[in-house]
mmCIF file of C-alpha atoms in Angstrom:
data_model
loop_
_atom_site.group_PDB
_atom_site.id
_atom_site.type_symbol
_atom_site.label_atom_id
_atom_site.label_comp_id
_atom_site.label_asym_id
_atom_site.label_seq_id
_atom_site.Cartn_x
_atom_site.Cartn_y
_atom_site.Cartn_z
ATOM 1 C CA MET I 1 -123.549 109.708 158.286
ATOM 2 C CA SER I 2 -125.540 109.903 161.427
ATOM 3 C CA ARG I 3 -124.162 108.234 164.618
ATOM 4 C CA LEU I 4 -126.025 107.207 167.722
ATOM 5 C CA ALA I 5 -124.549 106.573 171.139
ATOM 6 C CA VAL I 6 -126.407 104.246 173.410
ATOM 7 C CA ILE I 7 -125.657 104.134 177.094
ATOM 8 C CA GLY I 8 -127.012 101.149 178.765
ATOM 9 C CA THR I 9 -127.667 97.933 176.612
ATOM 10 C CA GLY I 10 -130.524 96.197 178.150
ATOM 11 C CA VAL I 11 -133.768 95.195 176.515
ATOM 12 C CA ILE I 12 -134.610 99.006 175.546
ATOM 13 C CA GLY I 13 -131.063 99.920 174.622
ATOM 14 C CA ASN I 14 -130.557 97.031 172.311
ATOM 15 C CA GLY I 15 -133.866 97.940 170.704
ATOM 16 C CA TRP I 16 -132.580 101.383 169.952
ATOM 17 C CA ILE I 17 -129.305 100.028 168.455
ATOM 18 C CA ALA I 18 -131.128 97.565 166.306
ATOM 19 C CA ARG I 19 -133.443 100.299 165.121
ATOM 20 C CA ALA I 20 -130.649 102.703 164.433
ATOM 21 C CA LEU I 21 -128.497 100.089 162.511
ATOM 22 C CA ALA I 22 -131.549 99.365 160.468
ATOM 23 C CA GLN I 23 -131.805 103.042 159.324
ATOM 24 C CA GLY I 24 -128.248 103.130 158.223
ATOM 25 C CA TRP I 25 -126.763 104.746 161.472
ATOM 26 C CA ASP I 26 -123.508 103.962 162.851
ATOM 27 C CA VAL I 27 -123.893 103.095 166.577
ATOM 28 C CA VAL I 28 -121.436 103.252 169.383
ATOM 29 C CA ALA I 29 -122.597 101.536 172.674
ATOM 30 C CA PHE I 30 -121.534 101.637 176.220
ATOM 31 C CA ASP I 31 -122.327 99.084 179.013
ATOM 32 C CA PRO I 32 -119.816 98.171 181.628
ATOM 33 C CA ALA I 33 -121.872 94.923 182.315
ATOM 34 C CA ALA I 34 -119.996 91.901 181.947
ATOM 35 C CA GLY I 35 -120.925 89.940 178.500
ATOM 36 C CA ALA I 36 -122.806 93.072 177.378
ATOM 37 C CA GLU I 37 -121.429 93.175 173.784
ATOM 38 C CA ALA I 38 -122.187 89.633 173.257
ATOM 39 C CA ARG I 39 -125.874 89.917 174.401
ATOM 40 C CA THR I 40 -126.194 93.136 172.217
ATOM 41 C CA ARG I 41 -125.078 91.471 169.007
ATOM 42 C CA GLU I 42 -127.429 88.294 169.792
ATOM 43 C CA ALA I 43 -130.299 90.722 170.328
ATOM 44 C CA VAL I 44 -129.572 92.576 166.874
ATOM 45 C CA ALA I 45 -129.185 89.162 165.099
ATOM 46 C CA ARG I 46 -132.705 87.946 166.474
ATOM 47 C CA ALA I 47 -134.393 91.529 165.558
ATOM 48 C CA TRP I 48 -132.729 91.646 161.818
ATOM 49 C CA PRO I 49 -135.241 89.309 160.016
ATOM 50 C CA SER I 50 -138.147 91.151 161.294
ATOM 51 C CA LEU I 51 -136.329 94.568 160.372
ATOM 52 C CA GLU I 52 -135.587 93.229 156.999
ATOM 53 C CA ARG I 53 -139.199 92.306 156.295
ATOM 54 C CA LEU I 54 -140.103 95.819 157.472
ATOM 55 C CA GLY I 55 -137.426 97.381 154.889
ATOM 56 C CA LEU I 56 -133.895 98.350 155.670
ATOM 57 C CA ALA I 57 -132.421 101.770 154.872
ATOM 58 C CA GLU I 58 -129.517 102.095 152.383
ATOM 59 C CA GLY I 59 -126.269 101.151 154.172
ATOM 60 C CA ALA I 60 -128.094 99.168 156.880
ATOM 61 C CA ASP I 61 -125.626 96.802 158.557
ATOM 62 C CA PRO I 62 -125.183 95.194 161.966
ATOM 63 C CA GLU I 63 -121.376 95.493 161.559
ATOM 64 C CA ARG I 64 -121.848 99.194 161.998
ATOM 65 C CA LEU I 65 -122.175 98.680 165.745
ATOM 66 C CA ALA I 66 -119.015 99.332 167.858
ATOM 67 C CA PHE I 67 -118.718 99.052 171.818
ATOM 68 C CA ALA I 68 -116.594 101.934 173.499
ATOM 69 C CA ASP I 69 -114.594 101.270 176.633
ATOM 70 C CA SER I 70 -115.944 104.441 178.311
ATOM 71 C CA LEU I 71 -118.973 106.605 178.410
ATOM 72 C CA GLU I 72 -116.968 109.547 177.218
ATOM 73 C CA ALA I 73 -115.718 107.371 174.168
ATOM 74 C CA ALA I 74 -119.046 106.387 173.273
ATOM 75 C CA VAL I 75 -120.436 109.971 172.982
ATOM 76 C CA ALA I 76 -117.339 111.708 171.541
ATOM 77 C CA ASN I 77 -118.743 112.078 167.759
ATOM 78 C CA ALA I 78 -122.523 111.213 168.410
ATOM 79 C CA ASP I 79 -125.227 113.017 166.490
ATOM 80 C CA LEU I 80 -127.815 111.789 169.206
ATOM 81 C CA VAL I 81 -127.283 110.174 172.571
ATOM 82 C CA GLN I 82 -129.642 107.590 174.228
ATOM 83 C CA GLU I 83 -129.554 106.797 178.007
ATOM 84 C CA ASN I 84 -131.127 103.561 178.906
ATOM 85 C CA VAL I 85 -129.593 102.941 182.440
ATOM 86 C CA PRO I 86 -131.992 101.257 185.098
ATOM 87 C CA GLU I 87 -134.898 103.237 186.380
ATOM 88 C CA ARG I 88 -133.429 104.822 189.455
ATOM 89 C CA LEU I 89 -133.487 108.659 189.722
ATOM 90 C CA ASP I 90 -130.111 108.885 191.449
ATOM 91 C CA LEU I 91 -128.348 106.907 188.856
ATOM 92 C CA LYS I 92 -129.816 108.669 185.904
ATOM 93 C CA ARG I 93 -129.069 112.050 187.244
ATOM 94 C CA GLU I 94 -125.461 110.855 187.625
ATOM 95 C CA ILE I 95 -125.207 109.427 184.104
ATOM 96 C CA LEU I 96 -127.033 112.216 182.509
ATOM 97 C CA ALA I 97 -124.635 114.746 184.044
ATOM 98 C CA ALA I 98 -121.879 112.836 182.687
ATOM 99 C CA LEU I 99 -123.217 112.735 179.441
ATOM 100 C CA ASP I 100 -123.810 116.483 179.210
ATOM 101 C CA ALA I 101 -120.264 117.006 180.201
ATOM 102 C CA ALA I 102 -119.044 114.674 177.725
ATOM 103 C CA ALA I 103 -121.147 114.957 174.514
ATOM 104 C CA PRO I 104 -120.603 117.447 171.739
ATOM 105 C CA ALA I 105 -122.166 120.831 172.170
ATOM 106 C CA GLY I 106 -125.785 120.837 171.024
ATOM 107 C CA VAL I 107 -126.196 117.107 170.662
ATOM 108 C CA ILE I 108 -129.635 116.106 172.175
ATOM 109 C CA ILE I 109 -129.445 113.568 174.936
ATOM 110 C CA GLY I 110 -132.553 111.537 175.352
ATOM 111 C CA SER I 111 -133.649 109.428 178.160
ATOM 112 C CA SER I 112 -135.742 106.368 177.790
ATOM 113 C CA THR I 113 -137.155 106.729 181.209
ATOM 114 C CA SER I 114 -140.787 105.474 181.417
ATOM 115 C CA GLY I 115 -141.676 107.448 184.351
ATOM 116 C CA PHE I 116 -139.436 110.390 185.476
ATOM 117 C CA LYS I 117 -139.927 113.912 184.619
ATOM 118 C CA PRO I 118 -137.251 115.704 182.334
ATOM 119 C CA SER I 119 -136.659 118.633 185.099
ATOM 120 C CA ASP I 120 -135.672 115.977 187.744
ATOM 121 C CA LEU I 121 -133.312 114.356 185.098
ATOM 122 C CA GLN I 122 -131.686 117.735 184.313
ATOM 123 C CA ARG I 123 -131.225 118.805 187.798
ATOM 124 C CA ASP I 124 -127.350 118.054 188.026
ATOM 125 C CA CYS I 125 -126.433 118.974 184.391
ATOM 126 C CA THR I 126 -124.396 122.212 184.351
ATOM 127 C CA ARG I 127 -123.328 122.547 180.635
ATOM 128 C CA GLU I 128 -126.284 122.463 178.514
ATOM 129 C CA PRO I 129 -129.245 120.954 180.878
ATOM 130 C CA GLY I 130 -132.043 122.042 178.344
ATOM 131 C CA ARG I 131 -130.935 119.219 175.749
ATOM 132 C CA ILE I 132 -131.673 116.567 178.299
ATOM 133 C CA VAL I 133 -135.032 115.343 177.256
ATOM 134 C CA VAL I 134 -137.312 112.251 177.823
ATOM 135 C CA ALA I 135 -137.383 110.216 174.742
ATOM 136 C CA HIS I 136 -139.571 107.178 175.888
ATOM 137 C CA PRO I 137 -140.078 104.473 173.413
ATOM 138 C CA PHE I 138 -142.094 101.298 173.401
ATOM 139 C CA ASN I 139 -140.912 97.594 173.244
ATOM 140 C CA PRO I 140 -139.941 96.394 170.913
ATOM 141 C CA VAL I 141 -138.200 99.761 169.987
ATOM 142 C CA TYR I 142 -136.588 98.313 166.634
ATOM 143 C CA LEU I 143 -140.473 97.913 165.520
ATOM 144 C CA LEU I 144 -142.820 100.303 167.376
ATOM 145 C CA PRO I 145 -142.478 103.854 166.077
ATOM 146 C CA LEU I 146 -143.993 105.949 169.072
ATOM 147 C CA VAL I 147 -141.400 107.944 170.888
ATOM 148 C CA GLU I 148 -142.793 110.201 173.734
ATOM 149 C CA LEU I 149 -140.666 113.521 173.732
ATOM 150 C CA VAL I 150 -140.900 115.649 176.715
ATOM 151 C CA GLY I 151 -138.744 118.627 177.652
ATOM 152 C CA GLY I 152 -138.072 120.080 181.075
ATOM 153 C CA GLU I 153 -137.770 123.531 182.755
ATOM 154 C CA ALA I 154 -134.414 124.172 180.896
ATOM 155 C CA THR I 155 -135.695 122.833 177.518
ATOM 156 C CA THR I 156 -136.556 125.212 174.900
ATOM 157 C CA ALA I 157 -138.623 124.876 171.596
ATOM 158 C CA ASP I 158 -135.714 124.617 169.653
ATOM 159 C CA HIS I 159 -134.315 121.639 171.669
ATOM 160 C CA LEU I 160 -137.650 119.955 171.131
ATOM 161 C CA ALA I 161 -137.698 120.754 167.444
ATOM 162 C CA ARG I 162 -134.082 119.339 166.970
ATOM 163 C CA ALA I 163 -135.093 116.144 169.159
ATOM 164 C CA GLU I 164 -138.105 115.646 166.913
ATOM 165 C CA ALA I 165 -136.176 115.923 163.712
ATOM 166 C CA ARG I 166 -133.462 113.441 165.037
ATOM 167 C CA TYR I 167 -135.885 110.870 165.896
ATOM 168 C CA ARG I 168 -137.886 111.248 162.713
ATOM 169 C CA GLU I 169 -134.568 110.246 160.874
ATOM 170 C CA LEU I 170 -134.733 106.934 162.968
ATOM 171 C CA ALA I 171 -138.122 106.529 161.329
ATOM 172 C CA MET I 172 -139.925 107.271 164.773
ATOM 173 C CA ARG I 173 -143.509 108.677 165.115
ATOM 174 C CA PRO I 174 -142.452 111.673 167.733
ATOM 175 C CA LEU I 175 -145.265 112.451 170.186
ATOM 176 C CA VAL I 176 -144.168 115.841 171.708
ATOM 177 C CA VAL I 177 -145.960 116.053 175.310
ATOM 178 C CA ARG I 178 -147.384 119.392 176.112
ATOM 179 C CA ARG I 179 -146.067 119.336 179.539
ATOM 180 C CA GLU I 180 -144.015 117.071 181.842
ATOM 181 C CA ILE I 181 -146.082 114.706 184.147
ATOM 182 C CA GLU I 182 -144.861 111.397 185.657
ATOM 183 C CA GLY I 183 -145.480 108.568 183.370
ATOM 184 C CA HIS I 184 -145.975 110.728 180.345
ATOM 185 C CA ILE I 185 -149.021 109.755 178.205
ATOM 186 C CA ALA I 186 -149.091 106.092 177.070
ATOM 187 C CA ASP I 187 -147.778 104.681 180.203
ATOM 188 C CA ARG I 188 -150.401 106.340 182.111
ATOM 189 C CA LEU I 189 -153.054 104.974 179.913
ATOM 190 C CA MET I 190 -151.663 101.329 179.976
ATOM 191 C CA GLU I 191 -151.222 101.519 183.817
ATOM 192 C CA ALA I 192 -154.793 102.366 184.143
ATOM 193 C CA LEU I 193 -155.737 99.138 182.266
ATOM 194 C CA TRP I 194 -153.146 97.001 184.092
ATOM 195 C CA ARG I 195 -154.412 98.143 187.632
ATOM 196 C CA GLU I 196 -158.051 97.009 186.484
ATOM 197 C CA ALA I 197 -157.014 93.846 185.000
ATOM 198 C CA LEU I 198 -155.223 92.872 188.132
ATOM 199 C CA HIS I 199 -158.496 93.588 190.134
ATOM 200 C CA LEU I 200 -160.244 91.386 187.985
ATOM 201 C CA VAL I 201 -157.871 88.476 188.285
ATOM 202 C CA ASN I 202 -157.684 89.319 192.165
ATOM 203 C CA ASP I 203 -161.614 89.372 192.576
ATOM 204 C CA GLY I 204 -161.974 86.116 190.358
ATOM 205 C CA VAL I 205 -163.804 87.816 187.817
ATOM 206 C CA ALA I 206 -161.666 86.604 184.864
ATOM 207 C CA THR I 207 -158.287 84.785 184.314
ATOM 208 C CA THR I 208 -155.292 86.247 182.534
ATOM 209 C CA GLU I 209 -156.022 84.676 179.371
ATOM 210 C CA GLU I 210 -159.637 85.767 179.284
ATOM 211 C CA ILE I 211 -158.562 89.401 179.993
ATOM 212 C CA ASP I 212 -156.048 89.363 177.096
ATOM 213 C CA ALA I 213 -158.605 87.880 174.687
ATOM 214 C CA ALA I 214 -160.962 90.860 175.561
ATOM 215 C CA VAL I 215 -158.394 93.179 174.791
ATOM 216 C CA VAL I 216 -157.284 91.302 171.474
ATOM 217 C CA TYR I 217 -160.584 90.348 169.909
ATOM 218 C CA GLY I 218 -162.392 93.629 171.289
ATOM 219 C CA CYS I 219 -160.925 97.176 172.004
ATOM 220 C CA GLY I 220 -157.416 96.409 170.899
ATOM 221 C CA LEU I 221 -158.488 95.901 167.333
ATOM 222 C CA ARG I 222 -160.090 99.280 167.209
ATOM 223 C CA TRP I 223 -157.369 100.948 169.259
ATOM 224 C CA SER I 224 -154.960 99.860 166.361
ATOM 225 C CA LEU I 225 -156.629 102.142 164.109
ATOM 226 C CA MET I 226 -158.457 104.813 166.100
ATOM 227 C CA GLY I 227 -157.441 105.027 169.668
ATOM 228 C CA THR I 228 -159.690 105.908 172.291
ATOM 229 C CA PHE I 229 -161.279 109.094 171.682
ATOM 230 C CA LEU I 230 -162.277 108.449 167.752
ATOM 231 C CA THR I 231 -163.450 104.979 168.779
ATOM 232 C CA PHE I 232 -165.967 106.599 171.301
ATOM 233 C CA HIS I 233 -167.010 109.191 168.725
ATOM 234 C CA LEU I 234 -168.043 106.406 166.418
ATOM 235 C CA ALA I 235 -170.065 105.019 169.337
ATOM 236 C CA GLY I 236 -172.355 108.247 169.284
ATOM 237 C CA GLY I 237 -173.711 107.221 166.029
ATOM 238 C CA GLU I 238 -174.468 110.165 163.541
ATOM 239 C CA GLN I 239 -174.182 112.563 166.294
ATOM 240 C CA GLY I 240 -170.756 111.523 167.295
ATOM 241 C CA MET I 241 -168.987 112.388 170.586
ATOM 242 C CA ARG I 242 -171.530 114.838 171.983
ATOM 243 C CA HIS I 243 -174.374 112.219 171.765
ATOM 244 C CA MET I 244 -171.898 109.582 173.198
ATOM 245 C CA LEU I 245 -171.111 111.826 176.143
ATOM 246 C CA GLU I 246 -174.960 112.564 176.782
ATOM 247 C CA GLN I 247 -175.859 109.036 176.624
ATOM 248 C CA PHE I 248 -173.260 107.083 178.343
ATOM 249 C CA GLY I 249 -171.217 110.017 180.115
ATOM 250 C CA PRO I 250 -173.295 109.599 183.519
ATOM 251 C CA ALA I 251 -172.006 105.931 183.891
ATOM 252 C CA LEU I 252 -168.450 107.387 184.293
ATOM 253 C CA LYS I 253 -169.797 108.120 187.840
ATOM 254 C CA LEU I 254 -170.645 104.625 188.516
ATOM 255 C CA PRO I 255 -168.077 102.549 190.599
ATOM 256 C CA TRP I 256 -167.254 100.348 187.386
ATOM 257 C CA THR I 257 -163.438 100.792 187.771
ATOM 258 C CA LYS I 258 -160.978 101.072 190.717
ATOM 259 C CA LEU I 259 -158.173 103.760 190.540
ATOM 260 C CA GLU I 260 -155.764 102.102 193.024
ATOM 261 C CA ALA I 261 -154.102 98.962 192.325
ATOM 262 C CA PRO I 262 -154.886 95.858 194.470
ATOM 263 C CA GLU I 263 -152.285 94.624 197.006
ATOM 264 C CA LEU I 264 -149.880 92.237 195.370
ATOM 265 C CA THR I 265 -150.514 89.374 197.537
ATOM 266 C CA ASP I 266 -148.744 86.040 197.158
ATOM 267 C CA THR I 267 -152.016 84.615 195.938
ATOM 268 C CA LEU I 268 -152.600 87.315 193.172
ATOM 269 C CA ILE I 269 -148.872 86.915 192.166
ATOM 270 C CA ASP I 270 -149.550 83.304 191.871
ATOM 271 C CA ARG I 271 -152.832 83.586 189.749
ATOM 272 C CA VAL I 272 -151.133 86.184 187.385
ATOM 273 C CA VAL I 273 -147.993 83.965 187.051
ATOM 274 C CA GLU I 274 -149.797 80.840 186.610
ATOM 275 C CA GLY I 275 -152.297 82.323 183.968
ATOM 276 C CA CYS I 276 -149.257 83.743 181.897
ATOM 277 C CA GLU I 277 -147.324 80.345 181.916
ATOM 278 C CA HIS I 278 -150.684 78.684 180.914
ATOM 279 C CA GLN I 279 -151.047 81.060 177.946
ATOM 280 C CA ALA I 280 -147.355 80.713 177.026
ATOM 281 C CA ALA I 281 -147.969 76.815 176.862
ATOM 282 C CA GLY I 282 -144.438 76.071 177.121
ATOM 283 C CA ARG I 283 -143.154 78.464 174.511
ATOM 284 C CA SER I 284 -139.984 80.143 175.348
ATOM 285 C CA ILE I 285 -139.567 83.888 175.527
ATOM 286 C CA ASP I 286 -137.560 83.946 172.411
ATOM 287 C CA ALA I 287 -140.477 82.154 170.527
ATOM 288 C CA LEU I 288 -142.865 84.478 171.909
ATOM 289 C CA GLU I 289 -140.935 87.540 170.744
ATOM 290 C CA SER I 290 -140.552 86.086 167.293
ATOM 291 C CA ARG I 291 -144.198 85.661 167.182
ATOM 292 C CA ARG I 292 -144.869 89.036 168.398
ATOM 293 C CA ASP I 293 -142.662 90.625 165.914
ATOM 294 C CA GLU I 294 -144.021 88.752 163.021
ATOM 295 C CA PHE I 295 -147.457 90.067 163.861
ATOM 296 C CA LEU I 296 -146.229 93.550 164.325
ATOM 297 C CA VAL I 297 -144.486 93.783 160.944
ATOM 298 C CA ARG I 298 -147.719 92.863 159.187
ATOM 299 C CA LEU I 299 -149.970 94.969 161.701
ATOM 300 C CA LEU I 300 -147.520 98.015 160.966
ATOM 301 C CA ALA I 301 -147.996 97.604 157.296
ATOM 302 C CA LEU I 302 -151.801 97.780 157.602
ATOM 303 C CA VAL I 303 -151.477 100.833 159.931
ATOM 304 C CA GLU I 304 -149.281 102.683 157.523
ATOM 305 C CA GLU I 305 -151.918 102.014 154.780
ATOM 306 C CA TYR I 306 -154.406 103.642 156.790
ATOM 307 C CA TRP I 307 -152.498 106.628 158.122
ATOM 308 C CA PRO I 308 -150.637 107.485 154.946
ATOM 309 C CA GLU I 309 -148.115 110.363 154.938
ATOM 310 C CA SER I 310 -149.839 111.641 151.764
ATOM 311 C CA GLU I 311 -152.938 112.570 153.658
ATOM 312 C CA GLY I 312 -151.263 115.122 155.724
ATOM 313 C CA LEU I 313 -151.043 113.156 158.820
ATOM 314 C CA GLU I 314 -147.369 113.319 158.975
ATOM 315 C CA GLY I 315 -146.444 116.129 161.428
ATOM 316 C CA ARG I 316 -149.390 115.554 163.641
ATOM 317 C CA LEU I 317 -147.619 112.413 165.008
#
């Protein structure tokens, strides 16, 4: 029976907990914040209907969650450790060093960091620094299967292979990043779009709702199946990517996009906040999350239909 230790139970930590429970794992969590256990159990209860629709593994049960009274107790018998403390490098180094000292030998310790490089995270670990890897998921973790795995200077191919195997047991789709870089892969892509979206709002070109509509009804639909490169490959017609680059490549030199984010002035902040509140139309965050999860469950079924394991795609992602 597999056991996941989760250190830090915010949105991401609770997402890992719900996913592991749905896959039939035991979970032991540790978070010193007041009321953490109650908030986690509420989060699991909210996620469970979507996980039931997606399909539960044998033995899946929210009651297989326990809270430990110390970090050391949480990891004592873990098969995988997931760190989710706030995104502060000094704090993560401190916690990861403690986890490295306490976790059973050979157990992979994944950090959910969205930006830090694993070599920086491993710096204070003296026992098995190579087992500290970036294991960056996407919200909601209990539904979205991508996890970016990144090794640091001390990480070997064996460490990454064992990490990949463990996260596949959680029904994740591991993407092993070839070399460490701040922000990994997916967040760097999302940040580029986010910066451009902020410029469009700041310059009065579009509202938040109009920008979201451009993604939802345009590129976002194609990206769900093909991503960026294969989408542009089709844009080249019968000659594919080569023709697309020959025809549209020169436009990349035009000043269409802005690499730096705009200054977050009070005016820009107000525009973005007011736009999002208009889009939310009075719906609570819980209501919006439920709507998102229902959509994702249905979309994931369609994605799996078009990316079947039987076609040999498993292993590439």
